[in-house]
Amino acid sequence: PTYRVAVGVRRTPLFRPHLDMASVRYPNVLITGTPGTGKSATAMAVVAQLPQMTHVEIGALVRDKQLHEGWDDDLQCHILDEDRICDELEEQMENGGVLVDFHGADLFPERWFDLVVVLRTDNSVLYPRLENRGYTEKKLSENMEAEIMQVILDETRGAYREEIVVELRSNDLEGLESNVARIIAWVNDWRKNQAAQAVEPSV
Ligand code: DAT
């Protein structure tokens, strides 16, 4: 039998490279800041609206999986086993979409994060928040001093590229809402960017 080939029909120009947004990876975000600045409140609100992302609170992970080398009575906190914390998270970070919540920034590999948010709170607002937690006088004053001296902000700036570090104020509910909206908008823009880059013809 003979086959007729419709030479006039060219399929190639109709083919438009298209990437399904659902298959685009989610970025990894670190939310850091002095205890009480609102990391957990912010992270919980983000994942409530972006359920594709997972909130990982390092403090809870350390307690659940015993990723520490005991309790420091003087500082009233666990002595972290940083290597085990990073090992525990490595695979999850590779998949993306992790919102890490921790009051430290430089124990993680730099390559993990696409965005790093440092939350800041005014002294007069932070003090009663920490008092509510029943912190000892020593722990309270150490945390207040750390916030005043912007210890976490400096640590974060020393550990990540300037372009990915954002400092946000977290004093009131209005601030909280706007921070959450900013993070969500940023995540969505980042994914659109990834998708656009993926379909761009390679040169
Ligand atoms: P963190 O995870 O940084 O230790 P958190 O999210 O537990 O802090 O917040 C501590 C307390 O302060 C908690 O009761 C929620 C409240 N809070 C946090 N951020 C706030 C904000 N921007 N406005 C009002 N309350 C806030």
JSON list of C-alpha atoms and ligand atoms in Angstrom, two decimals:
[
{"chain": "A", "resi": 1, "resn": "PRO", "atom": "CA", "xyz": [0.00, 0.00, 0.00]},
{"chain": "A", "resi": 2, "resn": "THR", "atom": "CA", "xyz": [1.07, 3.53, -0.64]},
{"chain": "A", "resi": 3, "resn": "TYR", "atom": "CA", "xyz": [0.88, 6.16, 2.02]},
{"chain": "A", "resi": 4, "resn": "ARG", "atom": "CA", "xyz": [0.27, 9.78, 1.34]},
{"chain": "A", "resi": 5, "resn": "VAL", "atom": "CA", "xyz": [2.20, 12.16, 3.41]},
{"chain": "A", "resi": 6, "resn": "ALA", "atom": "CA", "xyz": [0.59, 15.51, 4.02]},
{"chain": "A", "resi": 7, "resn": "VAL", "atom": "CA", "xyz": [3.68, 17.56, 3.47]},
{"chain": "A", "resi": 8, "resn": "GLY", "atom": "CA", "xyz": [1.86, 20.82, 3.94]},
{"chain": "A", "resi": 9, "resn": "VAL", "atom": "CA", "xyz": [1.13, 20.12, 7.54]},
{"chain": "A", "resi": 10, "resn": "ARG", "atom": "CA", "xyz": [3.97, 21.20, 9.74]},
{"chain": "A", "resi": 11, "resn": "ARG", "atom": "CA", "xyz": [3.52, 20.27, 13.30]},
{"chain": "A", "resi": 12, "resn": "THR", "atom": "CA", "xyz": [6.67, 21.70, 14.72]},
{"chain": "A", "resi": 13, "resn": "PRO", "atom": "CA", "xyz": [5.65, 25.40, 14.83]},
{"chain": "A", "resi": 14, "resn": "LEU", "atom": "CA", "xyz": [2.53, 24.46, 16.74]},
{"chain": "A", "resi": 15, "resn": "PHE", "atom": "CA", "xyz": [4.58, 22.86, 19.43]},
{"chain": "A", "resi": 16, "resn": "ARG", "atom": "CA", "xyz": [5.11, 25.38, 22.19]},
{"chain": "A", "resi": 17, "resn": "PRO", "atom": "CA", "xyz": [7.37, 24.29, 25.02]},
{"chain": "A", "resi": 18, "resn": "HIS", "atom": "CA", "xyz": [5.19, 24.37, 28.05]},
{"chain": "A", "resi": 19, "resn": "LEU", "atom": "CA", "xyz": [5.98, 23.51, 31.60]},
{"chain": "A", "resi": 20, "resn": "ASP", "atom": "CA", "xyz": [3.18, 22.52, 33.90]},
{"chain": "A", "resi": 21, "resn": "MET", "atom": "CA", "xyz": [3.42, 24.86, 36.93]},
{"chain": "A", "resi": 22, "resn": "ALA", "atom": "CA", "xyz": [2.47, 21.98, 39.22]},
{"chain": "A", "resi": 23, "resn": "SER", "atom": "CA", "xyz": [5.77, 20.31, 38.41]},
{"chain": "A", "resi": 24, "resn": "VAL", "atom": "CA", "xyz": [7.87, 23.36, 39.30]},
{"chain": "A", "resi": 25, "resn": "ARG", "atom": "CA", "xyz": [9.81, 22.96, 42.51]},
{"chain": "A", "resi": 26, "resn": "TYR", "atom": "CA", "xyz": [9.05, 25.15, 45.53]},
{"chain": "A", "resi": 27, "resn": "PRO", "atom": "CA", "xyz": [11.90, 27.22, 46.99]},
{"chain": "A", "resi": 28, "resn": "ASN", "atom": "CA", "xyz": [13.45, 26.62, 50.40]},
{"chain": "A", "resi": 29, "resn": "VAL", "atom": "CA", "xyz": [13.03, 29.54, 52.78]},
{"chain": "A", "resi": 30, "resn": "LEU", "atom": "CA", "xyz": [14.77, 30.17, 56.11]},
{"chain": "A", "resi": 31, "resn": "ILE", "atom": "CA", "xyz": [12.86, 32.27, 58.61]},
{"chain": "A", "resi": 32, "resn": "THR", "atom": "CA", "xyz": [15.23, 33.36, 61.33]},
{"chain": "A", "resi": 33, "resn": "GLY", "atom": "CA", "xyz": [15.35, 35.95, 64.11]},
{"chain": "A", "resi": 34, "resn": "THR", "atom": "CA", "xyz": [15.69, 36.26, 67.89]},
{"chain": "A", "resi": 35, "resn": "PRO", "atom": "CA", "xyz": [13.26, 34.08, 69.87]},
{"chain": "A", "resi": 36, "resn": "GLY", "atom": "CA", "xyz": [9.87, 35.78, 70.08]},
{"chain": "A", "resi": 37, "resn": "THR", "atom": "CA", "xyz": [10.15, 37.77, 66.85]},
{"chain": "A", "resi": 38, "resn": "GLY", "atom": "CA", "xyz": [7.40, 35.67, 65.26]},
{"chain": "A", "resi": 39, "resn": "LYS", "atom": "CA", "xyz": [9.15, 32.99, 63.20]},
{"chain": "A", "resi": 40, "resn": "SER", "atom": "CA", "xyz": [6.65, 30.26, 64.03]},
{"chain": "A", "resi": 41, "resn": "ALA", "atom": "CA", "xyz": [3.61, 32.53, 63.71]},
{"chain": "A", "resi": 42, "resn": "THR", "atom": "CA", "xyz": [4.87, 33.67, 60.30]},
{"chain": "A", "resi": 43, "resn": "ALA", "atom": "CA", "xyz": [5.80, 30.19, 59.07]},
{"chain": "A", "resi": 44, "resn": "MET", "atom": "CA", "xyz": [2.48, 28.71, 60.17]},
{"chain": "A", "resi": 45, "resn": "ALA", "atom": "CA", "xyz": [0.54, 31.43, 58.38]},
{"chain": "A", "resi": 46, "resn": "VAL", "atom": "CA", "xyz": [2.58, 30.91, 55.20]},
{"chain": "A", "resi": 47, "resn": "VAL", "atom": "CA", "xyz": [2.01, 27.14, 55.08]},
{"chain": "A", "resi": 48, "resn": "ALA", "atom": "CA", "xyz": [-1.68, 27.62, 55.90]},
{"chain": "A", "resi": 49, "resn": "GLN", "atom": "CA", "xyz": [-1.94, 29.50, 52.61]},
{"chain": "A", "resi": 50, "resn": "LEU", "atom": "CA", "xyz": [0.71, 27.50, 50.74]},
{"chain": "A", "resi": 51, "resn": "PRO", "atom": "CA", "xyz": [0.07, 23.92, 51.83]},
{"chain": "A", "resi": 52, "resn": "GLN", "atom": "CA", "xyz": [2.64, 22.65, 49.31]},
{"chain": "A", "resi": 53, "resn": "MET", "atom": "CA", "xyz": [5.30, 23.98, 51.66]},
{"chain": "A", "resi": 54, "resn": "THR", "atom": "CA", "xyz": [6.37, 22.30, 54.90]},
{"chain": "A", "resi": 55, "resn": "HIS", "atom": "CA", "xyz": [7.17, 24.14, 58.13]},
{"chain": "A", "resi": 56, "resn": "VAL", "atom": "CA", "xyz": [10.17, 22.67, 59.92]},
{"chain": "A", "resi": 57, "resn": "GLU", "atom": "CA", "xyz": [10.74, 24.13, 63.36]},
{"chain": "A", "resi": 58, "resn": "ILE", "atom": "CA", "xyz": [14.28, 23.17, 64.27]},
{"chain": "A", "resi": 59, "resn": "GLY", "atom": "CA", "xyz": [13.65, 23.41, 68.02]},
{"chain": "A", "resi": 60, "resn": "ALA", "atom": "CA", "xyz": [10.87, 20.82, 67.77]},
{"chain": "A", "resi": 61, "resn": "LEU", "atom": "CA", "xyz": [12.93, 18.60, 65.46]},
{"chain": "A", "resi": 62, "resn": "VAL", "atom": "CA", "xyz": [15.83, 18.67, 67.94]},
{"chain": "A", "resi": 63, "resn": "ARG", "atom": "CA", "xyz": [13.52, 17.66, 70.78]},
{"chain": "A", "resi": 64, "resn": "ASP", "atom": "CA", "xyz": [11.64, 14.99, 68.78]},
{"chain": "A", "resi": 65, "resn": "LYS", "atom": "CA", "xyz": [14.70, 13.31, 67.31]},
{"chain": "A", "resi": 66, "resn": "GLN", "atom": "CA", "xyz": [17.07, 14.06, 70.18]},
{"chain": "A", "resi": 67, "resn": "LEU", "atom": "CA", "xyz": [19.48, 15.91, 67.88]},
{"chain": "A", "resi": 68, "resn": "HIS", "atom": "CA", "xyz": [21.42, 17.36, 70.79]},
{"chain": "A", "resi": 69, "resn": "GLU", "atom": "CA", "xyz": [24.26, 16.59, 73.15]},
{"chain": "A", "resi": 70, "resn": "GLY", "atom": "CA", "xyz": [22.41, 17.40, 76.33]},
{"chain": "A", "resi": 71, "resn": "TRP", "atom": "CA", "xyz": [21.06, 20.47, 78.10]},
{"chain": "A", "resi": 72, "resn": "ASP", "atom": "CA", "xyz": [23.01, 23.62, 78.88]},
{"chain": "A", "resi": 73, "resn": "ASP", "atom": "CA", "xyz": [21.81, 24.65, 82.33]},
{"chain": "A", "resi": 74, "resn": "ASP", "atom": "CA", "xyz": [23.50, 28.00, 82.17]},
{"chain": "A", "resi": 75, "resn": "LEU", "atom": "CA", "xyz": [22.01, 29.05, 78.84]},
{"chain": "A", "resi": 76, "resn": "GLN", "atom": "CA", "xyz": [18.80, 27.08, 79.43]},
{"chain": "A", "resi": 77, "resn": "CYS", "atom": "CA", "xyz": [18.82, 25.41, 76.03]},
{"chain": "A", "resi": 78, "resn": "HIS", "atom": "CA", "xyz": [19.86, 22.22, 74.27]},
{"chain": "A", "resi": 79, "resn": "ILE", "atom": "CA", "xyz": [23.44, 21.86, 73.05]},
{"chain": "A", "resi": 80, "resn": "LEU", "atom": "CA", "xyz": [22.72, 21.29, 69.36]},
{"chain": "A", "resi": 81, "resn": "ASP", "atom": "CA", "xyz": [24.20, 18.52, 67.31]},
{"chain": "A", "resi": 82, "resn": "GLU", "atom": "CA", "xyz": [24.49, 20.61, 64.14]},
{"chain": "A", "resi": 83, "resn": "ASP", "atom": "CA", "xyz": [25.79, 17.81, 61.92]},
{"chain": "A", "resi": 84, "resn": "ARG", "atom": "CA", "xyz": [22.91, 15.54, 62.78]},
{"chain": "A", "resi": 85, "resn": "ILE", "atom": "CA", "xyz": [20.39, 18.35, 62.27]},
{"chain": "A", "resi": 86, "resn": "CYS", "atom": "CA", "xyz": [21.77, 18.98, 58.77]},
{"chain": "A", "resi": 87, "resn": "ASP", "atom": "CA", "xyz": [21.92, 15.26, 57.94]},
{"chain": "A", "resi": 88, "resn": "GLU", "atom": "CA", "xyz": [18.32, 14.87, 59.05]},
{"chain": "A", "resi": 89, "resn": "LEU", "atom": "CA", "xyz": [17.14, 17.63, 56.72]},
{"chain": "A", "resi": 90, "resn": "GLU", "atom": "CA", "xyz": [19.36, 17.13, 53.66]},
{"chain": "A", "resi": 91, "resn": "GLU", "atom": "CA", "xyz": [17.02, 14.94, 51.59]},
{"chain": "A", "resi": 92, "resn": "GLN", "atom": "CA", "xyz": [13.96, 17.06, 52.33]},
{"chain": "A", "resi": 93, "resn": "MET", "atom": "CA", "xyz": [15.84, 20.22, 51.36]},
{"chain": "A", "resi": 94, "resn": "GLU", "atom": "CA", "xyz": [16.81, 18.72, 48.01]},
{"chain": "A", "resi": 95, "resn": "ASN", "atom": "CA", "xyz": [13.13, 18.31, 47.16]},
{"chain": "A", "resi": 96, "resn": "GLY", "atom": "CA", "xyz": [12.41, 21.96, 47.98]},
{"chain": "A", "resi": 97, "resn": "GLY", "atom": "CA", "xyz": [9.39, 23.60, 49.58]},
{"chain": "A", "resi": 98, "resn": "VAL", "atom": "CA", "xyz": [10.81, 23.66, 53.10]},
{"chain": "A", "resi": 99, "resn": "LEU", "atom": "CA", "xyz": [10.24, 26.61, 55.42]},
{"chain": "A", "resi": 100, "resn": "VAL", "atom": "CA", "xyz": [12.91, 26.29, 58.10]},
{"chain": "A", "resi": 101, "resn": "ASP", "atom": "CA", "xyz": [12.21, 28.16, 61.34]},
{"chain": "A", "resi": 102, "resn": "PHE", "atom": "CA", "xyz": [15.19, 28.68, 63.63]},
{"chain": "A", "resi": 103, "resn": "HIS", "atom": "CA", "xyz": [16.89, 31.32, 65.78]},
{"chain": "A", "resi": 104, "resn": "GLY", "atom": "CA", "xyz": [20.20, 30.71, 64.08]},
{"chain": "A", "resi": 105, "resn": "ALA", "atom": "CA", "xyz": [21.34, 30.92, 60.50]},
{"chain": "A", "resi": 106, "resn": "ASP", "atom": "CA", "xyz": [24.92, 29.85, 59.99]},
{"chain": "A", "resi": 107, "resn": "LEU", "atom": "CA", "xyz": [24.68, 26.17, 60.91]},
{"chain": "A", "resi": 108, "resn": "PHE", "atom": "CA", "xyz": [22.97, 25.31, 57.61]},
{"chain": "A", "resi": 109, "resn": "PRO", "atom": "CA", "xyz": [24.67, 24.85, 54.22]},
{"chain": "A", "resi": 110, "resn": "GLU", "atom": "CA", "xyz": [24.38, 28.09, 52.25]},
{"chain": "A", "resi": 111, "resn": "ARG", "atom": "CA", "xyz": [23.19, 26.22, 49.15]},
{"chain": "A", "resi": 112, "resn": "TRP", "atom": "CA", "xyz": [20.00, 25.09, 50.91]},
{"chain": "A", "resi": 113, "resn": "PHE", "atom": "CA", "xyz": [18.13, 28.38, 50.78]},
{"chain": "A", "resi": 114, "resn": "ASP", "atom": "CA", "xyz": [16.63, 30.45, 48.01]},
{"chain": "A", "resi": 115, "resn": "LEU", "atom": "CA", "xyz": [15.36, 33.13, 50.40]},
{"chain": "A", "resi": 116, "resn": "VAL", "atom": "CA", "xyz": [16.35, 34.03, 53.97]},
{"chain": "A", "resi": 117, "resn": "VAL", "atom": "CA", "xyz": [14.02, 36.19, 56.07]},
{"chain": "A", "resi": 118, "resn": "VAL", "atom": "CA", "xyz": [15.26, 37.83, 59.26]},
{"chain": "A", "resi": 119, "resn": "LEU", "atom": "CA", "xyz": [12.43, 38.97, 61.53]},
{"chain": "A", "resi": 120, "resn": "ARG", "atom": "CA", "xyz": [13.06, 41.98, 63.79]},
{"chain": "A", "resi": 121, "resn": "THR", "atom": "CA", "xyz": [11.00, 43.23, 66.71]},
{"chain": "A", "resi": 122, "resn": "ASP", "atom": "CA", "xyz": [11.18, 46.46, 68.71]},
{"chain": "A", "resi": 123, "resn": "ASN", "atom": "CA", "xyz": [12.41, 46.06, 72.31]},
{"chain": "A", "resi": 124, "resn": "SER", "atom": "CA", "xyz": [9.24, 47.32, 73.91]},
{"chain": "A", "resi": 125, "resn": "VAL", "atom": "CA", "xyz": [7.26, 44.67, 72.00]},
{"chain": "A", "resi": 126, "resn": "LEU", "atom": "CA", "xyz": [9.73, 41.80, 72.32]},
{"chain": "A", "resi": 127, "resn": "TYR", "atom": "CA", "xyz": [10.20, 42.09, 76.08]},
{"chain": "A", "resi": 128, "resn": "PRO", "atom": "CA", "xyz": [6.60, 41.24, 77.07]},
{"chain": "A", "resi": 129, "resn": "ARG", "atom": "CA", "xyz": [6.50, 38.45, 74.47]},
{"chain": "A", "resi": 130, "resn": "LEU", "atom": "CA", "xyz": [9.52, 36.80, 76.09]},
{"chain": "A", "resi": 131, "resn": "GLU", "atom": "CA", "xyz": [8.20, 37.49, 79.60]},
{"chain": "A", "resi": 132, "resn": "ASN", "atom": "CA", "xyz": [5.07, 35.58, 78.62]},
{"chain": "A", "resi": 133, "resn": "ARG", "atom": "CA", "xyz": [7.21, 32.57, 77.89]},
{"chain": "A", "resi": 134, "resn": "GLY", "atom": "CA", "xyz": [8.40, 32.44, 81.47]},
{"chain": "A", "resi": 135, "resn": "TYR", "atom": "CA", "xyz": [12.05, 32.82, 80.52]},
{"chain": "A", "resi": 136, "resn": "THR", "atom": "CA", "xyz": [14.54, 33.20, 83.37]},
{"chain": "A", "resi": 137, "resn": "GLU", "atom": "CA", "xyz": [15.85, 36.72, 83.90]},
{"chain": "A", "resi": 138, "resn": "LYS", "atom": "CA", "xyz": [19.17, 35.69, 82.37]},
{"chain": "A", "resi": 139, "resn": "LYS", "atom": "CA", "xyz": [17.65, 34.15, 79.26]},
{"chain": "A", "resi": 140, "resn": "LEU", "atom": "CA", "xyz": [15.34, 37.11, 78.86]},
{"chain": "A", "resi": 141, "resn": "SER", "atom": "CA", "xyz": [18.12, 39.67, 79.06]},
{"chain": "A", "resi": 142, "resn": "GLU", "atom": "CA", "xyz": [20.39, 37.65, 76.77]},
{"chain": "A", "resi": 143, "resn": "ASN", "atom": "CA", "xyz": [17.72, 37.47, 74.10]},
{"chain": "A", "resi": 144, "resn": "MET", "atom": "CA", "xyz": [16.87, 41.14, 74.45]},
{"chain": "A", "resi": 145, "resn": "GLU", "atom": "CA", "xyz": [20.53, 42.03, 74.11]},
{"chain": "A", "resi": 146, "resn": "ALA", "atom": "CA", "xyz": [20.90, 39.77, 71.07]},
{"chain": "A", "resi": 147, "resn": "GLU", "atom": "CA", "xyz": [18.00, 41.56, 69.37]},
{"chain": "A", "resi": 148, "resn": "ILE", "atom": "CA", "xyz": [19.36, 45.00, 70.24]},
{"chain": "A", "resi": 149, "resn": "MET", "atom": "CA", "xyz": [22.83, 44.05, 68.96]},
{"chain": "A", "resi": 150, "resn": "GLN", "atom": "CA", "xyz": [21.21, 42.50, 65.83]},
{"chain": "A", "resi": 151, "resn": "VAL", "atom": "CA", "xyz": [23.23, 39.33, 66.38]},
{"chain": "A", "resi": 152, "resn": "ILE", "atom": "CA", "xyz": [21.08, 37.12, 64.14]},
{"chain": "A", "resi": 153, "resn": "LEU", "atom": "CA", "xyz": [20.93, 39.71, 61.36]},
{"chain": "A", "resi": 154, "resn": "ASP", "atom": "CA", "xyz": [24.72, 39.97, 61.31]},
{"chain": "A", "resi": 155, "resn": "GLU", "atom": "CA", "xyz": [25.12, 36.19, 61.49]},
{"chain": "A", "resi": 156, "resn": "THR", "atom": "CA", "xyz": [22.70, 35.80, 58.57]},
{"chain": "A", "resi": 157, "resn": "ARG", "atom": "CA", "xyz": [24.40, 38.47, 56.47]},
{"chain": "A", "resi": 158, "resn": "GLY", "atom": "CA", "xyz": [27.70, 36.72, 57.07]},
{"chain": "A", "resi": 159, "resn": "ALA", "atom": "CA", "xyz": [26.32, 33.38, 55.95]},
{"chain": "A", "resi": 160, "resn": "TYR", "atom": "CA", "xyz": [24.23, 34.14, 52.82]},
{"chain": "A", "resi": 161, "resn": "ARG", "atom": "CA", "xyz": [24.42, 36.23, 49.68]},
{"chain": "A", "resi": 162, "resn": "GLU", "atom": "CA", "xyz": [23.12, 39.74, 50.21]},
{"chain": "A", "resi": 163, "resn": "GLU", "atom": "CA", "xyz": [20.53, 39.37, 47.42]},
{"chain": "A", "resi": 164, "resn": "ILE", "atom": "CA", "xyz": [18.64, 36.61, 49.19]},
{"chain": "A", "resi": 165, "resn": "VAL", "atom": "CA", "xyz": [18.52, 38.12, 52.70]},
{"chain": "A", "resi": 166, "resn": "VAL", "atom": "CA", "xyz": [15.46, 40.19, 53.63]},
{"chain": "A", "resi": 167, "resn": "GLU", "atom": "CA", "xyz": [14.94, 41.93, 56.98]},
{"chain": "A", "resi": 168, "resn": "LEU", "atom": "CA", "xyz": [11.28, 42.31, 57.98]},
{"chain": "A", "resi": 169, "resn": "ARG", "atom": "CA", "xyz": [9.73, 44.01, 61.02]},
{"chain": "A", "resi": 170, "resn": "SER", "atom": "CA", "xyz": [7.39, 41.87, 63.09]},
{"chain": "A", "resi": 171, "resn": "ASN", "atom": "CA", "xyz": [5.85, 44.10, 65.75]},
{"chain": "A", "resi": 172, "resn": "ASP", "atom": "CA", "xyz": [2.12, 43.77, 65.25]},
{"chain": "A", "resi": 173, "resn": "LEU", "atom": "CA", "xyz": [-0.54, 41.77, 63.45]},
{"chain": "A", "resi": 174, "resn": "GLU", "atom": "CA", "xyz": [-0.50, 44.13, 60.50]},
{"chain": "A", "resi": 175, "resn": "GLY", "atom": "CA", "xyz": [3.24, 43.52, 60.13]},
{"chain": "A", "resi": 176, "resn": "LEU", "atom": "CA", "xyz": [2.73, 39.78, 60.46]},
{"chain": "A", "resi": 177, "resn": "GLU", "atom": "CA", "xyz": [0.11, 39.77, 57.72]},
{"chain": "A", "resi": 178, "resn": "SER", "atom": "CA", "xyz": [2.18, 41.85, 55.37]},
{"chain": "A", "resi": 179, "resn": "ASN", "atom": "CA", "xyz": [5.28, 39.70, 55.98]},
{"chain": "A", "resi": 180, "resn": "VAL", "atom": "CA", "xyz": [3.28, 36.56, 55.22]},
{"chain": "A", "resi": 181, "resn": "ALA", "atom": "CA", "xyz": [1.89, 38.12, 52.04]},
{"chain": "A", "resi": 182, "resn": "ARG", "atom": "CA", "xyz": [5.39, 39.18, 50.96]},
{"chain": "A", "resi": 183, "resn": "ILE", "atom": "CA", "xyz": [6.84, 35.71, 51.48]},
{"chain": "A", "resi": 184, "resn": "ILE", "atom": "CA", "xyz": [3.98, 34.08, 49.57]},
{"chain": "A", "resi": 185, "resn": "ALA", "atom": "CA", "xyz": [4.28, 36.56, 46.70]},
{"chain": "A", "resi": 186, "resn": "TRP", "atom": "CA", "xyz": [8.01, 35.96, 46.60]},
{"chain": "A", "resi": 187, "resn": "VAL", "atom": "CA", "xyz": [7.57, 32.16, 46.50]},
{"chain": "A", "resi": 188, "resn": "ASN", "atom": "CA", "xyz": [5.08, 32.45, 43.62]},
{"chain": "A", "resi": 189, "resn": "ASP", "atom": "CA", "xyz": [7.36, 34.81, 41.68]},
{"chain": "A", "resi": 190, "resn": "TRP", "atom": "CA", "xyz": [10.33, 32.53, 42.23]},
{"chain": "A", "resi": 191, "resn": "ARG", "atom": "CA", "xyz": [8.41, 29.56, 40.80]},
{"chain": "A", "resi": 192, "resn": "LYS", "atom": "CA", "xyz": [7.24, 31.56, 37.78]},
{"chain": "A", "resi": 193, "resn": "ASN", "atom": "CA", "xyz": [10.84, 32.55, 37.18]},
{"chain": "A", "resi": 194, "resn": "GLN", "atom": "CA", "xyz": [11.98, 28.95, 37.40]},
{"chain": "A", "resi": 195, "resn": "ALA", "atom": "CA", "xyz": [9.29, 27.92, 34.92]},
{"chain": "A", "resi": 196, "resn": "ALA", "atom": "CA", "xyz": [10.25, 30.69, 32.49]},
{"chain": "A", "resi": 197, "resn": "GLN", "atom": "CA", "xyz": [13.91, 29.74, 32.67]},
{"chain": "A", "resi": 198, "resn": "ALA", "atom": "CA", "xyz": [13.08, 26.08, 32.08]},
{"chain": "A", "resi": 199, "resn": "VAL", "atom": "CA", "xyz": [11.27, 26.80, 28.78]},
{"chain": "A", "resi": 200, "resn": "GLU", "atom": "CA", "xyz": [13.73, 29.36, 27.44]},
{"chain": "A", "resi": 201, "resn": "PRO", "atom": "CA", "xyz": [15.54, 27.98, 24.38]},
{"chain": "A", "resi": 202, "resn": "SER", "atom": "CA", "xyz": [19.07, 27.06, 25.24]},
{"chain": "A", "resi": 203, "resn": "VAL", "atom": "CA", "xyz": [21.67, 29.14, 23.39]},
{"chain": "B", "resi": 1, "resn": "DAT", "atom": "P1", "xyz": [9.37, 32.75, 67.47]},
{"chain": "B", "resi": 1, "resn": "DAT", "atom": "O1", "xyz": [8.95, 31.54, 66.67]},
{"chain": "B", "resi": 1, "resn": "DAT", "atom": "O2", "xyz": [10.21, 33.70, 66.68]},
{"chain": "B", "resi": 1, "resn": "DAT", "atom": "O3", "xyz": [10.03, 32.41, 68.77]},
{"chain": "B", "resi": 1, "resn": "DAT", "atom": "P2", "xyz": [6.53, 33.11, 67.84]},
{"chain": "B", "resi": 1, "resn": "DAT", "atom": "O4", "xyz": [6.03, 32.98, 66.46]},
{"chain": "B", "resi": 1, "resn": "DAT", "atom": "O5", "xyz": [6.38, 31.94, 68.75]},
{"chain": "B", "resi": 1, "resn": "DAT", "atom": "O6", "xyz": [8.07, 33.58, 67.84]},
{"chain": "B", "resi": 1, "resn": "DAT", "atom": "O7", "xyz": [5.84, 34.39, 68.48]},
{"chain": "B", "resi": 1, "resn": "DAT", "atom": "C1", "xyz": [5.96, 34.70, 69.85]},
{"chain": "B", "resi": 1, "resn": "DAT", "atom": "C2", "xyz": [4.64, 35.29, 70.35]},
{"chain": "B", "resi": 1, "resn": "DAT", "atom": "O8", "xyz": [4.42, 36.55, 69.77]},
{"chain": "B", "resi": 1, "resn": "DAT", "atom": "C3", "xyz": [3.43, 34.45, 69.98]},
{"chain": "B", "resi": 1, "resn": "DAT", "atom": "O9", "xyz": [2.50, 34.57, 71.03]},
{"chain": "B", "resi": 1, "resn": "DAT", "atom": "C4", "xyz": [2.87, 35.10, 68.74]},
{"chain": "B", "resi": 1, "resn": "DAT", "atom": "C5", "xyz": [3.26, 36.56, 68.95]},
{"chain": "B", "resi": 1, "resn": "DAT", "atom": "N1", "xyz": [3.63, 37.26, 67.71]},
{"chain": "B", "resi": 1, "resn": "DAT", "atom": "C6", "xyz": [4.64, 36.94, 66.88]},
{"chain": "B", "resi": 1, "resn": "DAT", "atom": "N2", "xyz": [4.74, 37.81, 65.88]},
{"chain": "B", "resi": 1, "resn": "DAT", "atom": "C7", "xyz": [3.77, 38.73, 66.07]},
{"chain": "B", "resi": 1, "resn": "DAT", "atom": "C8", "xyz": [3.37, 39.90, 65.37]},
{"chain": "B", "resi": 1, "resn": "DAT", "atom": "N3", "xyz": [3.98, 40.33, 64.25]},
{"chain": "B", "resi": 1, "resn": "DAT", "atom": "N4", "xyz": [2.32, 40.59, 65.86]},
{"chain": "B", "resi": 1, "resn": "DAT", "atom": "C9", "xyz": [1.70, 40.18, 66.99]},
{"chain": "B", "resi": 1, "resn": "DAT", "atom": "N5", "xyz": [2.03, 39.09, 67.71]},
{"chain": "B", "resi": 1, "resn": "DAT", "atom": "C10", "xyz": [3.05, 38.38, 67.25]}
]
